[in-house]
Amino acid sequence: MNEKVLKLLNEQVNAEFYSAYLYLEFSNYYASVGLDGFENWYRVQAQEERDHAMLFYQYLLNNEVKVTFEAIAKPECTLESHMDPLVAGLKHEKHVTALINNIYAAAYEDHDFRTMQLLDWFVKEQGEEEKNASDMITKMELFGTDAKGLYMLNSELKARVYSAPSLVL
């Protein structure tokens, strides 16, 4: 496997763990303001991001590559309104999409079709992640300023349960 691709994949393991930290920070914010549905949604999202990290980790191990773990940065974000985590979440998902695209470009350049096949799942996943983040913003804009609407949206988000990814490596 190409050294550039290996380096980017290893960095992605750490980036996915950072995503989990960030979403736990969002969950923490919503717990502190009594929005347990939003808190649940982001806690589930954090678990999903940890699993993404582990998928990259396992892929590297399957290719006899030792993963190098770096320090996970503390999320630095200002969360002062119910909308702040949602906007930051969409921005972050777009950043992660760019990271995945960079790995894909490097794998494509090296004709690393096995890595490209792995990344196909993540490309699709990032499309879903960005849509979910955008939909959350839309729903908050529509219903978030009305107490009953916010209550119903919070109740909807409280029903989310974790489902592990079904990607075979």
PDB file of C-alpha atoms in Angstrom:
ATOM      1  CA  MET A   1       0.000   0.000   0.000  1.00  0.00           C
ATOM      2  CA  ASN A   2       1.223   3.456  -0.928  1.00  0.00           C
ATOM      3  CA  GLU A   3       2.792   5.441   1.956  1.00  0.00           C
ATOM      4  CA  LYS A   4       0.618   8.505   1.263  1.00  0.00           C
ATOM      5  CA  VAL A   5      -2.561   6.408   1.358  1.00  0.00           C
ATOM      6  CA  LEU A   6      -1.399   4.688   4.566  1.00  0.00           C
ATOM      7  CA  LYS A   7      -0.671   8.043   6.201  1.00  0.00           C
ATOM      8  CA  LEU A   8      -4.078   9.449   5.222  1.00  0.00           C
ATOM      9  CA  LEU A   9      -5.916   6.331   6.401  1.00  0.00           C
ATOM     10  CA  ASN A  10      -4.094   6.451   9.738  1.00  0.00           C
ATOM     11  CA  GLU A  11      -4.941  10.143  10.100  1.00  0.00           C
ATOM     12  CA  GLN A  12      -8.574   9.290   9.365  1.00  0.00           C
ATOM     13  CA  VAL A  13      -8.688   6.885  12.323  1.00  0.00           C
ATOM     14  CA  ASN A  14      -7.776   9.805  14.563  1.00  0.00           C
ATOM     15  CA  ALA A  15     -10.127  12.200  12.726  1.00  0.00           C
ATOM     16  CA  GLU A  16     -13.055   9.839  13.309  1.00  0.00           C
ATOM     17  CA  PHE A  17     -12.251   9.637  17.021  1.00  0.00           C
ATOM     18  CA  TYR A  18     -12.187  13.454  17.086  1.00  0.00           C
ATOM     19  CA  SER A  19     -15.631  13.445  15.454  1.00  0.00           C
ATOM     20  CA  ALA A  20     -16.868  11.249  18.312  1.00  0.00           C
ATOM     21  CA  TYR A  21     -15.442  13.711  20.854  1.00  0.00           C
ATOM     22  CA  LEU A  22     -17.067  16.627  19.060  1.00  0.00           C
ATOM     23  CA  TYR A  23     -20.464  14.939  18.994  1.00  0.00           C
ATOM     24  CA  LEU A  24     -20.162  14.047  22.671  1.00  0.00           C
ATOM     25  CA  GLU A  25     -19.542  17.754  23.299  1.00  0.00           C
ATOM     26  CA  PHE A  26     -22.763  18.540  21.418  1.00  0.00           C
ATOM     27  CA  SER A  27     -24.560  15.850  23.418  1.00  0.00           C
ATOM     28  CA  ASN A  28     -23.199  17.360  26.615  1.00  0.00           C
ATOM     29  CA  TYR A  29     -24.522  20.798  25.629  1.00  0.00           C
ATOM     30  CA  TYR A  30     -28.013  19.481  24.915  1.00  0.00           C
ATOM     31  CA  ALA A  31     -28.061  17.503  28.182  1.00  0.00           C
ATOM     32  CA  SER A  32     -27.201  20.704  30.056  1.00  0.00           C
ATOM     33  CA  VAL A  33     -30.199  22.530  28.579  1.00  0.00           C
ATOM     34  CA  GLY A  34     -32.683  19.685  29.091  1.00  0.00           C
ATOM     35  CA  LEU A  35     -33.054  18.548  25.479  1.00  0.00           C
ATOM     36  CA  ASP A  36     -32.637  14.821  26.037  1.00  0.00           C
ATOM     37  CA  GLY A  37     -33.700  13.916  22.498  1.00  0.00           C
ATOM     38  CA  PHE A  38     -30.966  16.052  20.961  1.00  0.00           C
ATOM     39  CA  GLU A  39     -28.578  14.704  23.589  1.00  0.00           C
ATOM     40  CA  ASN A  40     -29.493  11.147  22.538  1.00  0.00           C
ATOM     41  CA  TRP A  41     -29.152  11.910  18.822  1.00  0.00           C
ATOM     42  CA  TYR A  42     -25.600  13.186  19.240  1.00  0.00           C
ATOM     43  CA  ARG A  43     -24.621  10.431  21.669  1.00  0.00           C
ATOM     44  CA  VAL A  44     -25.694   7.888  19.037  1.00  0.00           C
ATOM     45  CA  GLN A  45     -23.810   9.925  16.432  1.00  0.00           C
ATOM     46  CA  ALA A  46     -20.661   9.776  18.580  1.00  0.00           C
ATOM     47  CA  GLN A  47     -20.953   5.995  18.771  1.00  0.00           C
ATOM     48  CA  GLU A  48     -21.292   5.841  14.999  1.00  0.00           C
ATOM     49  CA  GLU A  49     -18.119   7.919  14.589  1.00  0.00           C
ATOM     50  CA  ARG A  50     -16.198   5.624  16.942  1.00  0.00           C
ATOM     51  CA  ASP A  51     -17.262   2.694  14.792  1.00  0.00           C
ATOM     52  CA  HIS A  52     -16.074   4.528  11.677  1.00  0.00           C
ATOM     53  CA  ALA A  53     -12.669   4.898  13.335  1.00  0.00           C
ATOM     54  CA  MET A  54     -12.652   1.195  14.107  1.00  0.00           C
ATOM     55  CA  LEU A  55     -13.514   0.315  10.495  1.00  0.00           C
ATOM     56  CA  PHE A  56     -10.447   2.217   9.299  1.00  0.00           C
ATOM     57  CA  TYR A  57      -8.409   0.677  12.123  1.00  0.00           C
ATOM     58  CA  GLN A  58      -9.488  -2.851  11.162  1.00  0.00           C
ATOM     59  CA  TYR A  59      -8.814  -2.190   7.473  1.00  0.00           C
ATOM     60  CA  LEU A  60      -5.266  -1.138   8.289  1.00  0.00           C
ATOM     61  CA  LEU A  61      -4.737  -4.165  10.542  1.00  0.00           C
ATOM     62  CA  ASN A  62      -6.112  -6.438   7.807  1.00  0.00           C
ATOM     63  CA  ASN A  63      -3.413  -4.992   5.560  1.00  0.00           C
ATOM     64  CA  GLU A  64      -0.711  -5.651   8.177  1.00  0.00           C
ATOM     65  CA  VAL A  65      -0.295  -1.971   9.005  1.00  0.00           C
ATOM     66  CA  LYS A  66       0.267  -0.899  12.607  1.00  0.00           C
ATOM     67  CA  VAL A  67      -1.946   2.076  13.442  1.00  0.00           C
ATOM     68  CA  THR A  68      -0.383   5.101  15.089  1.00  0.00           C
ATOM     69  CA  PHE A  69      -2.709   6.790  17.560  1.00  0.00           C
ATOM     70  CA  GLU A  70      -2.313  10.513  18.033  1.00  0.00           C
ATOM     71  CA  ALA A  71      -3.727  12.736  20.752  1.00  0.00           C
ATOM     72  CA  ILE A  72      -7.368  13.595  20.198  1.00  0.00           C
ATOM     73  CA  ALA A  73      -7.867  17.345  20.356  1.00  0.00           C
ATOM     74  CA  LYS A  74     -10.388  18.836  22.743  1.00  0.00           C
ATOM     75  CA  PRO A  75     -13.369  20.139  20.770  1.00  0.00           C
ATOM     76  CA  GLU A  76     -13.131  23.911  20.646  1.00  0.00           C
ATOM     77  CA  CYS A  77     -16.577  25.248  19.901  1.00  0.00           C
ATOM     78  CA  THR A  78     -18.846  27.877  21.339  1.00  0.00           C
ATOM     79  CA  LEU A  79     -22.279  26.449  22.045  1.00  0.00           C
ATOM     80  CA  GLU A  80     -24.599  29.212  23.197  1.00  0.00           C
ATOM     81  CA  SER A  81     -27.816  28.391  21.365  1.00  0.00           C
ATOM     82  CA  HIS A  82     -29.687  25.272  20.330  1.00  0.00           C
ATOM     83  CA  MET A  83     -28.674  25.951  16.711  1.00  0.00           C
ATOM     84  CA  ASP A  84     -24.906  26.200  17.365  1.00  0.00           C
ATOM     85  CA  PRO A  85     -24.193  22.442  17.541  1.00  0.00           C
ATOM     86  CA  LEU A  86     -26.290  21.814  14.437  1.00  0.00           C
ATOM     87  CA  VAL A  87     -24.425  24.378  12.347  1.00  0.00           C
ATOM     88  CA  ALA A  88     -21.069  23.187  13.683  1.00  0.00           C
ATOM     89  CA  GLY A  89     -22.099  19.597  12.931  1.00  0.00           C
ATOM     90  CA  LEU A  90     -22.830  20.341   9.271  1.00  0.00           C
ATOM     91  CA  LYS A  91     -19.563  22.225   8.914  1.00  0.00           C
ATOM     92  CA  HIS A  92     -17.709  19.304  10.484  1.00  0.00           C
ATOM     93  CA  GLU A  93     -19.372  16.721   8.224  1.00  0.00           C
ATOM     94  CA  LYS A  94     -18.316  18.742   5.178  1.00  0.00           C
ATOM     95  CA  HIS A  95     -14.761  18.713   6.548  1.00  0.00           C
ATOM     96  CA  VAL A  96     -14.862  14.933   7.000  1.00  0.00           C
ATOM     97  CA  THR A  97     -16.197  14.553   3.451  1.00  0.00           C
ATOM     98  CA  ALA A  98     -13.167  16.495   2.204  1.00  0.00           C
ATOM     99  CA  LEU A  99     -10.852  14.185   4.188  1.00  0.00           C
ATOM    100  CA  ILE A 100     -12.468  11.072   2.693  1.00  0.00           C
ATOM    101  CA  ASN A 101     -12.272  12.582  -0.801  1.00  0.00           C
ATOM    102  CA  ASN A 102      -8.549  13.275  -0.305  1.00  0.00           C
ATOM    103  CA  ILE A 103      -7.895   9.669   0.663  1.00  0.00           C
ATOM    104  CA  TYR A 104      -9.939   8.488  -2.316  1.00  0.00           C
ATOM    105  CA  ALA A 105      -7.959  10.729  -4.688  1.00  0.00           C
ATOM    106  CA  ALA A 106      -4.659   9.367  -3.337  1.00  0.00           C
ATOM    107  CA  ALA A 107      -5.888   5.759  -3.645  1.00  0.00           C
ATOM    108  CA  TYR A 108      -7.138   6.440  -7.177  1.00  0.00           C
ATOM    109  CA  GLU A 109      -3.805   7.957  -8.181  1.00  0.00           C
ATOM    110  CA  ASP A 110      -2.039   4.819  -6.895  1.00  0.00           C
ATOM    111  CA  HIS A 111      -4.581   2.428  -8.477  1.00  0.00           C
ATOM    112  CA  ASP A 112      -5.332   1.116  -4.969  1.00  0.00           C
ATOM    113  CA  PHE A 113      -8.691  -0.389  -5.881  1.00  0.00           C
ATOM    114  CA  ARG A 114      -9.127  -2.239  -2.588  1.00  0.00           C
ATOM    115  CA  THR A 115      -8.896   1.010  -0.612  1.00  0.00           C
ATOM    116  CA  MET A 116     -11.175   2.721  -3.117  1.00  0.00           C
ATOM    117  CA  GLN A 117     -13.728  -0.037  -2.550  1.00  0.00           C
ATOM    118  CA  LEU A 118     -13.579   0.571   1.214  1.00  0.00           C
ATOM    119  CA  LEU A 119     -13.929   4.303   0.656  1.00  0.00           C
ATOM    120  CA  ASP A 120     -16.977   3.868  -1.606  1.00  0.00           C
ATOM    121  CA  TRP A 121     -18.966   3.035   1.539  1.00  0.00           C
ATOM    122  CA  PHE A 122     -17.635   6.105   3.332  1.00  0.00           C
ATOM    123  CA  VAL A 123     -18.403   8.382   0.364  1.00  0.00           C
ATOM    124  CA  LYS A 124     -22.028   7.219   0.485  1.00  0.00           C
ATOM    125  CA  GLU A 125     -22.071   7.515   4.281  1.00  0.00           C
ATOM    126  CA  GLN A 126     -20.812  11.100   4.127  1.00  0.00           C
ATOM    127  CA  GLY A 127     -23.622  11.998   1.742  1.00  0.00           C
ATOM    128  CA  GLU A 128     -26.077  10.695   4.333  1.00  0.00           C
ATOM    129  CA  GLU A 129     -24.249  12.473   7.176  1.00  0.00           C
ATOM    130  CA  GLU A 130     -24.365  15.835   5.410  1.00  0.00           C
ATOM    131  CA  LYS A 131     -28.058  15.380   4.554  1.00  0.00           C
ATOM    132  CA  ASN A 132     -28.909  14.460   8.156  1.00  0.00           C
ATOM    133  CA  ALA A 133     -27.001  17.485   9.469  1.00  0.00           C
ATOM    134  CA  SER A 134     -28.693  19.788   6.977  1.00  0.00           C
ATOM    135  CA  ASP A 135     -32.134  18.343   7.788  1.00  0.00           C
ATOM    136  CA  MET A 136     -31.541  18.950  11.506  1.00  0.00           C
ATOM    137  CA  ILE A 137     -30.867  22.624  10.788  1.00  0.00           C
ATOM    138  CA  THR A 138     -33.995  22.889   8.647  1.00  0.00           C
ATOM    139  CA  LYS A 139     -36.139  21.282  11.344  1.00  0.00           C
ATOM    140  CA  MET A 140     -34.714  23.565  14.020  1.00  0.00           C
ATOM    141  CA  GLU A 141     -35.387  26.613  11.827  1.00  0.00           C
ATOM    142  CA  LEU A 142     -38.964  25.453  11.250  1.00  0.00           C
ATOM    143  CA  PHE A 143     -39.887  24.265  14.735  1.00  0.00           C
ATOM    144  CA  GLY A 144     -37.177  25.299  17.184  1.00  0.00           C
ATOM    145  CA  THR A 145     -38.578  28.691  18.125  1.00  0.00           C
ATOM    146  CA  ASP A 146     -41.970  27.240  19.085  1.00  0.00           C
ATOM    147  CA  ALA A 147     -41.984  25.420  22.428  1.00  0.00           C
ATOM    148  CA  LYS A 148     -44.432  22.735  21.274  1.00  0.00           C
ATOM    149  CA  GLY A 149     -42.554  22.254  18.021  1.00  0.00           C
ATOM    150  CA  LEU A 150     -39.251  21.970  19.851  1.00  0.00           C
ATOM    151  CA  TYR A 151     -40.811  19.451  22.242  1.00  0.00           C
ATOM    152  CA  MET A 152     -42.033  17.310  19.341  1.00  0.00           C
ATOM    153  CA  LEU A 153     -38.667  17.522  17.541  1.00  0.00           C
ATOM    154  CA  ASN A 154     -36.859  16.603  20.757  1.00  0.00           C
ATOM    155  CA  SER A 155     -39.222  13.620  21.183  1.00  0.00           C
ATOM    156  CA  GLU A 156     -38.518  12.500  17.610  1.00  0.00           C
ATOM    157  CA  LEU A 157     -34.756  12.626  18.176  1.00  0.00           C
ATOM    158  CA  LYS A 158     -35.070  10.743  21.461  1.00  0.00           C
ATOM    159  CA  ALA A 159     -36.286   7.688  19.522  1.00  0.00           C
ATOM    160  CA  ARG A 160     -33.020   7.277  17.589  1.00  0.00           C
ATOM    161  CA  VAL A 161     -31.192   4.053  18.390  1.00  0.00           C
ATOM    162  CA  TYR A 162     -27.739   2.947  17.394  1.00  0.00           C
ATOM    163  CA  SER A 163     -27.286   0.577  14.485  1.00  0.00           C
ATOM    164  CA  ALA A 164     -23.781  -0.693  13.769  1.00  0.00           C
ATOM    165  CA  PRO A 165     -22.489  -0.270  10.208  1.00  0.00           C
ATOM    166  CA  SER A 166     -22.742  -3.355   8.015  1.00  0.00           C
ATOM    167  CA  LEU A 167     -19.484  -3.009   6.114  1.00  0.00           C
ATOM    168  CA  VAL A 168     -17.498  -6.164   5.479  1.00  0.00           C
ATOM    169  CA  LEU A 169     -13.753  -5.547   5.374  1.00  0.00           C
TER     170      LEU A 169
END
